[in-house]
Coordinates of C-alpha atoms and ligand atoms in Angstrom, one line a residue:
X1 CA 118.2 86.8 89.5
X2 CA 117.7 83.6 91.7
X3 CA 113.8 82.2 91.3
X4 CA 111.5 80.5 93.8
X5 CA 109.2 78.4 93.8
X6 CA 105.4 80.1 94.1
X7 CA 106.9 83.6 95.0
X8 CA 107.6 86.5 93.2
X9 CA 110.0 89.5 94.9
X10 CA 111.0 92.8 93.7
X11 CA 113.7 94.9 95.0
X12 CA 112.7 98.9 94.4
X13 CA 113.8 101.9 96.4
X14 CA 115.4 99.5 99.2
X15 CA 112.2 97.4 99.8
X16 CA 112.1 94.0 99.3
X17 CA 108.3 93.0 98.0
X18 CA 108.0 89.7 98.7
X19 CA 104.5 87.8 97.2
X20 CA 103.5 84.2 97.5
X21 CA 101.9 83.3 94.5
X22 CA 100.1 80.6 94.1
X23 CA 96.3 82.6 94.0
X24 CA 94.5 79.5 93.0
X25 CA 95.2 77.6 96.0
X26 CA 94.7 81.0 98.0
X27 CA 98.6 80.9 98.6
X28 CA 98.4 78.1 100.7
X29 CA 102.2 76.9 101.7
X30 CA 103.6 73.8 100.0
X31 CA 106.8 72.2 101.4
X32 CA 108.3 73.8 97.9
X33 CA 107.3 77.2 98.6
X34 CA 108.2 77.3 102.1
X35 CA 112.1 76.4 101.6
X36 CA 111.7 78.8 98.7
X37 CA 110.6 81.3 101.5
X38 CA 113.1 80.3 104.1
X39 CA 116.2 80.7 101.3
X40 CA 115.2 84.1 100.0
X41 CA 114.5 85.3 103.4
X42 CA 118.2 84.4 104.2
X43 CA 119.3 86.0 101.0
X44 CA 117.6 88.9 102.2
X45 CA 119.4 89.1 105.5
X46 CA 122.6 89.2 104.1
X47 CA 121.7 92.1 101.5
X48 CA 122.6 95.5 102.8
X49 CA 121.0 97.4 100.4
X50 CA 117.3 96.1 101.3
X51 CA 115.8 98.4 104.2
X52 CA 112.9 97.3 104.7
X53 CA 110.5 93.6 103.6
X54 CA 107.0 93.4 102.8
X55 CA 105.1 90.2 102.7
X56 CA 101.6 90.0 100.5
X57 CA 99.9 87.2 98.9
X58 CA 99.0 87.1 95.6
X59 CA 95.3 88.1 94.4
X60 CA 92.5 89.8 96.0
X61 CA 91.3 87.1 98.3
X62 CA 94.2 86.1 100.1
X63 CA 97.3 86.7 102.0
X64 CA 97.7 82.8 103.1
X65 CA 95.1 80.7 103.7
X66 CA 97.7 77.8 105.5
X67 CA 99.8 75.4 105.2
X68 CA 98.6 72.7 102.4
X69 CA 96.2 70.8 103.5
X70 CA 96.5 68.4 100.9
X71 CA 100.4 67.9 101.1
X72 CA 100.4 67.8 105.0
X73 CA 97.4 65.2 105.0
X74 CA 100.2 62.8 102.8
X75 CA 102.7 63.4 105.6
X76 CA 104.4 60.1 106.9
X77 CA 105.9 61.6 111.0
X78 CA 109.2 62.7 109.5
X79 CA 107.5 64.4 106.8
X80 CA 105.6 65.9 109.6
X81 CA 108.4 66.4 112.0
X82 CA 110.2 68.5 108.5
X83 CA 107.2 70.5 108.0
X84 CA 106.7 71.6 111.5
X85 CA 110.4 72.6 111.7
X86 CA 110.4 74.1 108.3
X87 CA 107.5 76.8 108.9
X88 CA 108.6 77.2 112.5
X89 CA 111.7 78.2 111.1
X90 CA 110.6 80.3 108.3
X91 CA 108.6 82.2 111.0
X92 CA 111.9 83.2 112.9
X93 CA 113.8 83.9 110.2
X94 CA 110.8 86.7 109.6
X95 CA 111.3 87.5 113.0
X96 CA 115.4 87.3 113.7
X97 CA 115.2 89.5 109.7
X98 CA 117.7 92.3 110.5
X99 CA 115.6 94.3 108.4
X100 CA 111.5 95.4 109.5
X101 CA 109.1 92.8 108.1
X102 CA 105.5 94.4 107.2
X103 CA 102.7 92.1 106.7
X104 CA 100.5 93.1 104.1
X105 CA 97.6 91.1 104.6
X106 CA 95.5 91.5 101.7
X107 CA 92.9 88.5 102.4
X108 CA 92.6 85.5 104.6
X109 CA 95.3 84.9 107.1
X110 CA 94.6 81.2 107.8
X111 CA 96.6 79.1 110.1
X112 CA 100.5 79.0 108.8
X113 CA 99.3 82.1 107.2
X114 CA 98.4 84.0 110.5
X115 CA 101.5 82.3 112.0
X116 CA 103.8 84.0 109.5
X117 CA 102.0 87.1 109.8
X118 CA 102.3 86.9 113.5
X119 CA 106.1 86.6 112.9
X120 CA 106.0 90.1 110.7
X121 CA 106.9 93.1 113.1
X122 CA 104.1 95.7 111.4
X123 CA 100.4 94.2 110.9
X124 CA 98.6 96.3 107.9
X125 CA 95.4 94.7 107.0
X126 CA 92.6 95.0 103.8
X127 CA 89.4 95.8 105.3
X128 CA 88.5 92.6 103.8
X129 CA 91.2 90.1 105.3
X130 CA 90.0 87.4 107.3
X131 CA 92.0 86.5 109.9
X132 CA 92.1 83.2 112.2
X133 CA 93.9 80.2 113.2
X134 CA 91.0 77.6 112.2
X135 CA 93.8 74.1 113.1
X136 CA 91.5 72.8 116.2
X137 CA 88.8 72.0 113.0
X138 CA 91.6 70.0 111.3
X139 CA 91.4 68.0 114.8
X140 CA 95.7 69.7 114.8
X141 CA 96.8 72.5 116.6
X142 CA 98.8 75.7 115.1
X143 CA 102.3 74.4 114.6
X144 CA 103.8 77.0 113.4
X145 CA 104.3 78.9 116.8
X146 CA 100.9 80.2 117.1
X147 CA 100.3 78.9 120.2
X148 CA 103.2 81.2 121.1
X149 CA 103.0 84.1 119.2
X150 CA 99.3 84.7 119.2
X151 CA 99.3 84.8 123.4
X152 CA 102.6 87.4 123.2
X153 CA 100.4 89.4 120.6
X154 CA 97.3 89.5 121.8
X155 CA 97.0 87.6 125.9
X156 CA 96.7 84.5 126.5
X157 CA 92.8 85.0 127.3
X158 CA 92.2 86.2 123.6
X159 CA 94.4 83.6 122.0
X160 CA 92.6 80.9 123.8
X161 CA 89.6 81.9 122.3
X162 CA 90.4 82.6 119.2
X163 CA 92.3 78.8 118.9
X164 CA 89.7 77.1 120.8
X165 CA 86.8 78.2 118.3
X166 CA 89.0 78.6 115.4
X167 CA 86.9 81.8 114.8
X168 CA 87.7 83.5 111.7
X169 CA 88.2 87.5 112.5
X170 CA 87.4 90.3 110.5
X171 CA 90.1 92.9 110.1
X172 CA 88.7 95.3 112.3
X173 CA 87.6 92.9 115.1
X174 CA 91.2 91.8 114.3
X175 CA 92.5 95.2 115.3
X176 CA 90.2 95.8 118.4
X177 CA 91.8 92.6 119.8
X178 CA 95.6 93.9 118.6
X179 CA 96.1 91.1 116.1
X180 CA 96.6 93.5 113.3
X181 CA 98.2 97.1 113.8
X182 CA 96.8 99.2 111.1
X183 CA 93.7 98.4 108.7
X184 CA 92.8 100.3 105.6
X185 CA 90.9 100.1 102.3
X186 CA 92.0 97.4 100.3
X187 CA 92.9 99.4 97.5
X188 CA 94.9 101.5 100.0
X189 CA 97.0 98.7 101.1
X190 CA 99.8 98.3 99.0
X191 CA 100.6 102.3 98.8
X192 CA 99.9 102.1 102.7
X193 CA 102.5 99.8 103.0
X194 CA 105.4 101.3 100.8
X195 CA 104.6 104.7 102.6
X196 CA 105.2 103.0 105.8
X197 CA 108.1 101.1 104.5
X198 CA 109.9 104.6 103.1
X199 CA 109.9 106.0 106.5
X200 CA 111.7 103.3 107.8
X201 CA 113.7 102.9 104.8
X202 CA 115.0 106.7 105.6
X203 CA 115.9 105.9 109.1
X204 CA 119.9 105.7 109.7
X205 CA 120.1 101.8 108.6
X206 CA 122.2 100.7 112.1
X207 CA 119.6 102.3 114.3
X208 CA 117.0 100.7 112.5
X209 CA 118.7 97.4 113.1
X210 CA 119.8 97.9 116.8
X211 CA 116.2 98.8 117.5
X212 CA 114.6 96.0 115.7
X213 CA 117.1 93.6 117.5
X214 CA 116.8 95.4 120.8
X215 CA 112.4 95.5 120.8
X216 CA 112.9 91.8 119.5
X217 CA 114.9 90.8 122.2
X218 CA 112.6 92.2 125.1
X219 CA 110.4 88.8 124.3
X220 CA 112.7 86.1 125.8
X221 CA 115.2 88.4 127.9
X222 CA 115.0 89.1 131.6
X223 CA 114.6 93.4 131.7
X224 CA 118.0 93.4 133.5
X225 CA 119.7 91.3 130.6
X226 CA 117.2 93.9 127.9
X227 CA 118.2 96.5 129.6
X228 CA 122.3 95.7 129.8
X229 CA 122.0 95.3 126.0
X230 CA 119.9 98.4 125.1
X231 CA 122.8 100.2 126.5
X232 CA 125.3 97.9 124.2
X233 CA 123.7 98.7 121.6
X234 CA 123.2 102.5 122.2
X235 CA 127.0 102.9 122.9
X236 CA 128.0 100.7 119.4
X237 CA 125.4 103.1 117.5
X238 CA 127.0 106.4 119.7
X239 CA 130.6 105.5 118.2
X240 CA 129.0 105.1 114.6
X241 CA 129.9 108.7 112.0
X242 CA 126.1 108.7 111.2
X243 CA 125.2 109.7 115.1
X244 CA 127.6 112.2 115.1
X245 CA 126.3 113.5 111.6
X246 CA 122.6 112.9 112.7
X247 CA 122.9 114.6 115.9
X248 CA 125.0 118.1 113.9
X249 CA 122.5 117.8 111.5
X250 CA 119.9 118.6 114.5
X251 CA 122.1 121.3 116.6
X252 CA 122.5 123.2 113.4
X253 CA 118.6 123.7 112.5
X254 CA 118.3 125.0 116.3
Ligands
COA301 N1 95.6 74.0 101.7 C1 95.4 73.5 100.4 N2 94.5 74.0 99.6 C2 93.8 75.1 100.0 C3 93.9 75.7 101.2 C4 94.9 75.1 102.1 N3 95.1 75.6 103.3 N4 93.1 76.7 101.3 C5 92.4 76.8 100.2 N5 92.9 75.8 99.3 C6 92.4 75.5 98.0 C7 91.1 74.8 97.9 O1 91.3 73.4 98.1 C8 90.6 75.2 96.5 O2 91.3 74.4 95.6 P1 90.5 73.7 94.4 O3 89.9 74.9 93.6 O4 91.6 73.0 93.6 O5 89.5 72.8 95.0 C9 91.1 76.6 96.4 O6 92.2 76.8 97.3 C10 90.1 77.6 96.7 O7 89.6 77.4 98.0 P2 88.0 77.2 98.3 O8 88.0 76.4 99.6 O9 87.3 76.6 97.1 O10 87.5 78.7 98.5 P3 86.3 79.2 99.4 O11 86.1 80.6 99.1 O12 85.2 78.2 99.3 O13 86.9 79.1 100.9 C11 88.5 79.3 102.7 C12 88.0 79.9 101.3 C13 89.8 80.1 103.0 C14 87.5 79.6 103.8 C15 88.8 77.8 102.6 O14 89.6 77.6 101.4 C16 89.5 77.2 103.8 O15 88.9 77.0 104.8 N6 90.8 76.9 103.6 C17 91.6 76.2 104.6 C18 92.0 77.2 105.7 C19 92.7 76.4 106.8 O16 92.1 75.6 107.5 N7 94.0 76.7 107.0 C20 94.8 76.1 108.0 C21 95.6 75.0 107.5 S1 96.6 74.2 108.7

């Protein structure tokens, strides 16, 4: 098996666990790690037999508290114009995954941390994760699409605010605003997680895809053009064996 750089991943009943790992820097994002991200991610996307991704942080404290602060403060502007592409494009490659991405946020959620997560499609917090995009007290702004995500996620009201004071938000202030989707105990988390995982995991794999692609899409489509490809995608899945199968399956019980 390939390894990366600060990241462990396991591969068990078709979930991929990805983990950054690097707890004594509270998983913050070196230039290392990140490519490390971006070329298992694309290993990921090409392997069928994964259904499902989760994406955790190593330790109890945090899920990622950021880019590196240290390494970006070196940055000559090419370094800088790398690093912003880099962790804008690991956050679409989250997002473009064929497969659902669940964050697992199991402690701060710090700038590029909070970015990636707001790249994940299913937000599942520890009652204990922080959560904030603190960049305006770095005297930067969020570079790795928050600016763009956060507003889609949560308004554009709530995202101001939350950028302009670089507030750091409890989990379940987090999920009264809609940042996060579910929060839970955090020694519930993980199992939380993988039980939400398996249900997808079950799902008829295509459909799971076309719907993924098809919600994703509704973001930067007109409804007319969302709606002209829903029905692509619909009539692709109708000619598939597993509809017909699905949908016997369903007549019979009735
Ligand atoms: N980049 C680089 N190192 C980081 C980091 C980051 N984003 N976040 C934490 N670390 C490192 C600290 O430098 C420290 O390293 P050291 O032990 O070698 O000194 C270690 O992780 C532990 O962090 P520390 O700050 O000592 O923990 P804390 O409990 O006092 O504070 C935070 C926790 C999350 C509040 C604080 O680490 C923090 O504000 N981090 C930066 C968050 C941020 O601004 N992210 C956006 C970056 S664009």
């Amino acid at each position: 098996m390939l390894t990366y750089a600060n990241l462990d991943v396991s591969y068990t009943d078709a979930r991929a666990e990805i983990t950054v790992n690097r707890p004594e820097k509270l998983n913050a994002l070196n230039t290392a790690t990140l490519r490390a991200l971006r070329d298992l991610l694309a290993e990921i996307a090409a392997n069928d037999a994964v259904r499902v991704v989760l994406l955790t942080g190593a330790g109890d404290r945090a899920f990622i508290a950021g880019a590196d602060i240290a390494e970006m403060a070196a940055l000559d502007a090419e370094g800088l114009h790398d690093c912003l592409l880099l962790g804008q494009g690991v956050a679409e490659a989250l997002e473009e995954l064929p497969q659902p991405v669940l964050a697992v946020v199991n402690g701060y959620a710090l700038g590029g941390g909070c970015e990636l997560m707001l790249a994940c499609d299913v937000i599942l917090a520890a009652e204990t994760a922080q959560i904030g995009l603190p960049e305006v007290d770095l005297a930067v702004i969020p570079g790795w699409g928050g600016t763009q995500r956060l507003p889609r996620r949560v308004g554009t009201a709530r995202a101001l605010e939350l950028i302009l004071t670089g507030a750091r938000v409890p989990a379940l202030e987090a999920l009264r605003l809609g940042l996060v989707d579910r929060v839970v105990p955090p020694e519930r988390l993980l199992e939380g997680a993988r039980a939400l995982a398996d249900v997808m995991a079950r799902k008829p794999p295509a459909a799971l895809r076309a719907a993924k692609r098809a919600v994703r899409a509704a973001e930067r489509l007109s409804l007319a053009e969302g709606l002209r490809r829903e029905r692509q995608a619909f009539t692709a899945l109708f000619e598939m064996p597993e509809r017909a199968a699905a949908m016997a399956r369903f007549l019979r019980k009735g």
